[in-house]
Amino acid sequence: MKNGVLFENIRISLQSVRSQMLRTILTGLIIAIGIMALVGILTSIDVIKASLTGQFALMGANTFTIRNVQSDIQIGQNGKKPQIFAPISYYEALEFKNKFPRQEGTVSVSYIASGIAEVTHKNEKTNPNIAIWASDENYVKTGGYEIEDGRNITASDVALASPIALIGQEVKDQIFKSKDPVGEFIEIGGTRYKVVGLLKEKGSAMGFGGDKSVFIPISKARSQFSRSSQSFSVSVMAPNGGSLEKSVEEATIVMRKVRRLKPREKSNFGIIKSDSLSETLLEKLEYVTLAAVLIGAITLFGAAIALMNIMLVSVTERTREIGIRKAIGAKSIVIRRQFLTEAIIICLLGGLAGIILGILIGNLTSMMFDGQFIVPWQWIMASIALCFVVGLISGLYPAYKASRLDPIESLRYE
């Protein structure tokens, strides 16, 4: 097709779109809803994936945790329910820490003393959603944290059950504002703690509030936040990613000895690797992606039928115009291309609106997870191609019908 003919078809198609504005808008809205659902959900999934990957990356690719729960994740009714074993006691956790070879990795013992604590400093107080972590001297390292100011919890602090604390950035912002918190005192559940360290900002993607945390010596936490059935977590950081599997094997052997398991007995604990947990969640998101594509496809199928209908009505209403164009020399292929161009333009206009709305919806999700603004170029390109195909398919029969009209009969049409 020559450029002149193409531009002429586009010009006539745009005139036709303007003359049938209401029907065009309604058809475009159906297309826009389908594309919006597709782009919006897929952009949201990209945001969630990026957030998951970033959060678990902070834990370190060479870190794993031993808990009294299997690492299986239950999502939906068909998911495998995680099995819960007998709690890992404090003395079992300490025995593991002492027996695990130092060259195989760094070991820390911890547990969440409270997830809904309120931290106060003089007249200032936080929201009651601060996580109090009972930790030893190694947890900052194995948990992927860094000290911005002050010092870490030491082995002496743990041995003496010292009333000291490390605080996250969000805790500092809420009760200390711009003041240096190191050396100041905070109160948790009626007990005073001296702030000895401030952690670097870590972020709180996917609800893991790394900055809304306070870390206190595990021995002190056991005296203030004690529960008879408390299970402790053991985190291990392998020397590097390449030695992770070897460290996991060694940890399994040591923990089985600590739990007094016989050779034929199954392990009554779970080992959770940060990367495998992320991969499992990302696998489950593939089903959501499939559902999004299915929703978009069904909506676009309805839009294709609606677009075909509006194009057939347009052919009927413009029968006389078609007859005139044929009478002055327009060939059937020119008429066919004109109606195909018109169908594609309507579809692309609706698709453009859907893409814009989808990006906005997807990035609203990004804001909820404190993520960055995402422009899903792959989904945008795919949506444009999809709109082109839908417009082409929807316009084929109306365009063929228009090109087959007899010019003499068309001129007589009223």
Tab-separated table of N, CA, C and O in Angstrom, residues 109-178:
chain	number	residue	atom	x	y	z
A	109	VAL	N	20.879	-17.133	67.057
A	109	VAL	CA	19.636	-17.640	67.653
A	109	VAL	C	18.725	-16.447	67.918
A	109	VAL	O	19.180	-15.415	68.440
A	110	SER	N	17.442	-16.589	67.564
A	110	SER	CA	16.529	-15.456	67.726
A	110	SER	C	15.088	-15.934	67.808
A	110	SER	O	14.792	-17.100	67.554
A	111	TYR	N	14.214	-15.000	68.161
A	111	TYR	CA	12.770	-15.208	68.042
A	111	TYR	C	12.091	-13.847	68.136
A	111	TYR	O	12.692	-12.861	68.593
A	112	ILE	N	10.861	-13.789	67.665
A	112	ILE	CA	10.106	-12.538	67.756
A	112	ILE	C	9.452	-12.477	69.124
A	112	ILE	O	8.519	-13.239	69.417
A	113	ALA	N	9.945	-11.588	69.988
A	113	ALA	CA	9.396	-11.473	71.337
A	113	ALA	C	7.999	-10.860	71.319
A	113	ALA	O	7.118	-11.244	72.076
A	114	SER	N	7.791	-9.885	70.415
A	114	SER	CA	6.473	-9.252	70.273
A	114	SER	C	6.392	-8.600	68.901
A	114	SER	O	7.378	-8.042	68.420
A	115	GLY	N	5.222	-8.708	68.300
A	115	GLY	CA	5.036	-8.065	66.995
A	115	GLY	C	4.156	-6.831	67.055
A	115	GLY	O	3.925	-6.166	66.052
A	116	ILE	N	3.641	-6.536	68.258
A	116	ILE	CA	2.699	-5.408	68.407
A	116	ILE	C	3.103	-4.527	69.592
A	116	ILE	O	2.262	-4.084	70.371
A	117	ALA	N	4.382	-4.290	69.722
A	117	ALA	CA	4.866	-3.514	70.861
A	117	ALA	C	4.773	-2.014	70.596
A	117	ALA	O	4.789	-1.560	69.444
A	118	GLU	N	4.684	-1.266	71.682
A	118	GLU	CA	4.717	0.204	71.618
A	118	GLU	C	5.990	0.663	72.320
A	118	GLU	O	6.252	0.271	73.455
A	119	VAL	N	6.783	1.458	71.629
A	119	VAL	CA	8.057	1.938	72.176
A	119	VAL	C	7.920	3.408	72.522
A	119	VAL	O	7.419	4.199	71.706
A	120	THR	N	8.340	3.780	73.722
A	120	THR	CA	8.204	5.174	74.156
A	120	THR	C	9.560	5.768	74.515
A	120	THR	O	10.488	5.058	74.926
A	121	HIS	N	9.643	7.086	74.364
A	121	HIS	CA	10.814	7.865	74.775
A	121	HIS	C	10.293	9.205	75.264
A	121	HIS	O	9.789	10.027	74.478
A	122	LYS	N	10.349	9.394	76.585
A	122	LYS	CA	9.797	10.595	77.215
A	122	LYS	C	8.326	10.732	76.826
A	122	LYS	O	7.529	9.868	77.128
A	123	ASN	N	7.961	11.803	76.122
A	123	ASN	CA	6.549	12.002	75.751
A	123	ASN	C	6.213	11.471	74.361
A	123	ASN	O	5.078	11.586	73.906
A	124	GLU	N	7.206	10.925	73.694
A	124	GLU	CA	6.991	10.399	72.340
A	124	GLU	C	6.763	8.888	72.385
A	124	GLU	O	7.336	8.197	73.223
A	125	LYS	N	5.913	8.405	71.486
A	125	LYS	CA	5.690	6.955	71.419
A	125	LYS	C	5.393	6.543	69.978
A	125	LYS	O	4.909	7.331	69.169
A	126	THR	N	5.689	5.307	69.667
A	126	THR	CA	5.447	4.770	68.334
A	126	THR	C	4.028	4.212	68.257
A	126	THR	O	3.323	4.113	69.267
A	127	ASN	N	3.650	3.823	67.040
A	127	ASN	CA	2.412	3.066	66.885
A	127	ASN	C	2.635	1.669	67.473
A	127	ASN	O	3.763	1.182	67.514
A	128	PRO	N	1.554	1.013	67.915
A	128	PRO	CA	1.719	-0.321	68.526
A	128	PRO	C	1.908	-1.422	67.481
A	128	PRO	O	1.175	-2.412	67.458
A	129	ASN	N	2.878	-1.235	66.607
A	129	ASN	CA	3.138	-2.226	65.553
A	129	ASN	C	4.632	-2.482	65.376
A	129	ASN	O	5.088	-2.861	64.297
A	130	ILE	N	5.383	-2.282	66.444
A	130	ILE	CA	6.832	-2.463	66.389
A	130	ILE	C	7.177	-3.906	66.749
A	130	ILE	O	6.663	-4.468	67.718
A	131	ALA	N	8.055	-4.516	65.960
A	131	ALA	CA	8.506	-5.883	66.210
A	131	ALA	C	9.708	-5.854	67.148
A	131	ALA	O	10.683	-5.141	66.899
A	132	ILE	N	9.596	-6.606	68.239
A	132	ILE	CA	10.707	-6.718	69.182
A	132	ILE	C	11.397	-8.050	68.918
A	132	ILE	O	10.808	-9.128	69.105
A	133	TRP	N	12.639	-7.975	68.462
A	133	TRP	CA	13.402	-9.179	68.124
A	133	TRP	C	14.351	-9.516	69.266
A	133	TRP	O	15.157	-8.691	69.692
A	134	ALA	N	14.219	-10.746	69.749
A	134	ALA	CA	15.178	-11.264	70.719
A	134	ALA	C	16.319	-11.891	69.929
A	134	ALA	O	16.114	-12.844	69.181
A	135	SER	N	17.505	-11.355	70.071
A	135	SER	CA	18.607	-11.800	69.211
A	135	SER	C	19.911	-11.885	69.983
A	135	SER	O	20.046	-11.332	71.074
A	136	ASP	N	20.851	-12.589	69.373
A	136	ASP	CA	22.177	-12.672	69.971
A	136	ASP	C	23.127	-11.749	69.218
A	136	ASP	O	22.696	-10.921	68.395
A	137	GLU	N	24.414	-11.931	69.451
A	137	GLU	CA	25.411	-11.022	68.858
A	137	GLU	C	25.594	-11.208	67.360
A	137	GLU	O	26.178	-10.338	66.703
A	138	ASN	N	25.089	-12.312	66.793
A	138	ASN	CA	25.304	-12.587	65.367
A	138	ASN	C	24.105	-12.282	64.482
A	138	ASN	O	24.208	-12.357	63.262
A	139	TYR	N	22.954	-11.968	65.090
A	139	TYR	CA	21.745	-11.866	64.279
A	139	TYR	C	21.785	-10.695	63.289
A	139	TYR	O	21.254	-10.793	62.176
A	140	VAL	N	22.395	-9.607	63.661
A	140	VAL	CA	22.484	-8.461	62.744
A	140	VAL	C	23.174	-8.877	61.449
A	140	VAL	O	22.759	-8.490	60.351
A	141	LYS	N	24.199	-9.719	61.573
A	141	LYS	CA	24.942	-10.176	60.395
A	141	LYS	C	24.121	-11.164	59.577
A	141	LYS	O	23.971	-11.019	58.362
A	142	THR	N	23.570	-12.189	60.234
A	142	THR	CA	22.822	-13.211	59.491
A	142	THR	C	21.497	-12.679	58.952
A	142	THR	O	20.962	-13.208	57.977
A	143	GLY	N	20.954	-11.646	59.570
A	143	GLY	CA	19.695	-11.073	59.104
A	143	GLY	C	19.862	-10.046	58.002
A	143	GLY	O	18.871	-9.510	57.500
A	144	GLY	N	21.104	-9.743	57.629
A	144	GLY	CA	21.347	-8.801	56.539
A	144	GLY	C	21.248	-7.344	56.950
A	144	GLY	O	21.028	-6.476	56.107
A	145	TYR	N	21.423	-7.042	58.242
A	145	TYR	CA	21.369	-5.660	58.723
A	145	TYR	C	22.776	-5.068	58.806
A	145	TYR	O	23.772	-5.794	58.829
A	146	GLU	N	22.810	-3.751	58.882
A	146	GLU	CA	24.082	-3.041	59.070
A	146	GLU	C	23.888	-1.965	60.120
A	146	GLU	O	22.791	-1.394	60.248
A	147	ILE	N	24.949	-1.690	60.870
A	147	ILE	CA	24.903	-0.652	61.905
A	147	ILE	C	25.261	0.690	61.282
A	147	ILE	O	26.306	0.823	60.643
A	148	GLU	N	24.392	1.661	61.439
A	148	GLU	CA	24.680	3.006	60.935
A	148	GLU	C	25.413	3.837	61.976
A	148	GLU	O	26.319	4.604	61.662
A	149	ASP	N	24.998	3.689	63.243
A	149	ASP	CA	25.603	4.487	64.317
A	149	ASP	C	25.605	3.645	65.589
A	149	ASP	O	24.690	2.857	65.833
A	150	GLY	N	26.645	3.794	66.401
A	150	GLY	CA	26.718	3.042	67.642
A	150	GLY	C	27.362	1.684	67.447
A	150	GLY	O	28.221	1.503	66.586
A	151	ARG	N	26.904	0.713	68.220
A	151	ARG	CA	27.515	-0.623	68.174
A	151	ARG	C	26.445	-1.708	68.127
A	151	ARG	O	25.254	-1.449	68.283
A	152	ASN	N	26.919	-2.927	67.924
A	152	ASN	CA	26.034	-4.084	67.874
A	152	ASN	C	25.846	-4.660	69.284
A	152	ASN	O	26.563	-4.293	70.224
A	153	ILE	N	24.907	-5.588	69.430
A	153	ILE	CA	24.786	-6.372	70.657
A	153	ILE	C	26.012	-7.290	70.737
A	153	ILE	O	26.417	-7.885	69.738
A	154	THR	N	26.599	-7.392	71.896
A	154	THR	CA	27.795	-8.219	72.068
A	154	THR	C	27.460	-9.493	72.840
A	154	THR	O	26.391	-9.622	73.442
A	155	ALA	N	28.422	-10.432	72.835
A	155	ALA	CA	28.247	-11.668	73.600
A	155	ALA	C	28.119	-11.366	75.091
A	155	ALA	O	27.388	-12.054	75.820
A	156	SER	N	28.806	-10.324	75.561
A	156	SER	CA	28.714	-9.933	76.974
A	156	SER	C	27.311	-9.436	77.306
A	156	SER	O	26.780	-9.731	78.385
A	157	ASP	N	26.705	-8.677	76.373
A	157	ASP	CA	25.334	-8.205	76.588
A	157	ASP	C	24.377	-9.373	76.746
A	157	ASP	O	23.469	-9.348	77.585
A	158	VAL	N	24.598	-10.418	75.933
A	158	VAL	CA	23.736	-11.598	76.002
A	158	VAL	C	23.974	-12.346	77.307
A	158	VAL	O	23.031	-12.771	77.989
A	159	ALA	N	25.242	-12.498	77.694
A	159	ALA	CA	25.581	-13.231	78.919
A	159	ALA	C	25.032	-12.526	80.164
A	159	ALA	O	24.575	-13.187	81.107
A	160	LEU	N	25.058	-11.200	80.160
A	160	LEU	CA	24.624	-10.424	81.326
A	160	LEU	C	23.157	-10.002	81.257
A	160	LEU	O	22.650	-9.365	82.182
A	161	ALA	N	22.484	-10.347	80.143
A	161	ALA	CA	21.080	-9.924	79.942
A	161	ALA	C	20.951	-8.409	80.094
A	161	ALA	O	20.060	-7.896	80.781
A	162	SER	N	21.876	-7.686	79.445
A	162	SER	CA	21.908	-6.223	79.572
A	162	SER	C	20.670	-5.585	78.950
A	162	SER	O	20.235	-5.995	77.872
A	163	PRO	N	20.111	-4.562	79.600
A	163	PRO	CA	18.932	-3.865	79.059
A	163	PRO	C	19.331	-2.845	77.994
A	163	PRO	O	19.221	-1.626	78.189
A	164	ILE	N	19.835	-3.329	76.867
A	164	ILE	CA	20.253	-2.444	75.776
A	164	ILE	C	19.459	-2.801	74.521
A	164	ILE	O	18.846	-3.869	74.443
A	165	ALA	N	19.462	-1.914	73.535
A	165	ALA	CA	18.639	-2.144	72.341
A	165	ALA	C	19.269	-1.516	71.103
A	165	ALA	O	19.980	-0.500	71.185
A	166	LEU	N	19.000	-2.164	69.967
A	166	LEU	CA	19.257	-1.577	68.655
A	166	LEU	C	17.903	-1.202	68.072
A	166	LEU	O	16.937	-1.947	68.233
A	167	ILE	N	17.826	-0.067	67.402
A	167	ILE	CA	16.534	0.343	66.842
A	167	ILE	C	16.641	0.569	65.334
A	167	ILE	O	17.706	0.899	64.817
A	168	GLY	N	15.519	0.375	64.636
A	168	GLY	CA	15.453	0.621	63.205
A	168	GLY	C	15.151	2.078	62.898
A	168	GLY	O	14.781	2.854	63.783
A	169	GLN	N	15.294	2.435	61.632
A	169	GLN	CA	15.149	3.828	61.221
A	169	GLN	C	13.752	4.382	61.495
A	169	GLN	O	13.601	5.536	61.907
A	170	GLU	N	12.714	3.566	61.283
A	170	GLU	CA	11.358	4.070	61.474
A	170	GLU	C	11.057	4.331	62.949
A	170	GLU	O	10.342	5.267	63.286
A	171	VAL	N	11.602	3.503	63.825
A	171	VAL	CA	11.451	3.738	65.267
A	171	VAL	C	12.131	5.042	65.643
A	171	VAL	O	11.585	5.867	66.398
A	172	LYS	N	13.320	5.234	65.095
A	172	LYS	CA	14.060	6.467	65.373
A	172	LYS	C	13.290	7.691	64.897
A	172	LYS	O	13.173	8.700	65.606
A	173	ASP	N	12.728	7.622	63.693
A	173	ASP	CA	11.993	8.758	63.137
A	173	ASP	C	10.746	9.095	63.945
A	173	ASP	O	10.363	10.258	64.053
A	174	GLN	N	10.104	8.084	64.517
A	174	GLN	CA	8.856	8.325	65.246
A	174	GLN	C	9.073	8.941	66.622
A	174	GLN	O	8.297	9.791	67.040
A	175	ILE	N	10.125	8.514	67.332
A	175	ILE	CA	10.260	8.987	68.724
A	175	ILE	C	11.477	9.877	68.980
A	175	ILE	O	11.533	10.577	69.992
A	176	PHE	N	12.441	9.860	68.064
A	176	PHE	CA	13.629	10.700	68.258
A	176	PHE	C	13.719	11.843	67.254
A	176	PHE	O	14.503	12.765	67.446
A	177	LYS	N	12.927	11.724	66.162
A	177	LYS	CA	12.946	12.742	65.111
A	177	LYS	C	14.380	12.921	64.590
A	177	LYS	O	14.992	11.986	64.143
A	178	SER	N	14.916	14.133	64.706
A	178	SER	CA	16.268	14.405	64.193
A	178	SER	C	17.347	14.212	65.257
A	178	SER	O	18.534	14.367	64.985
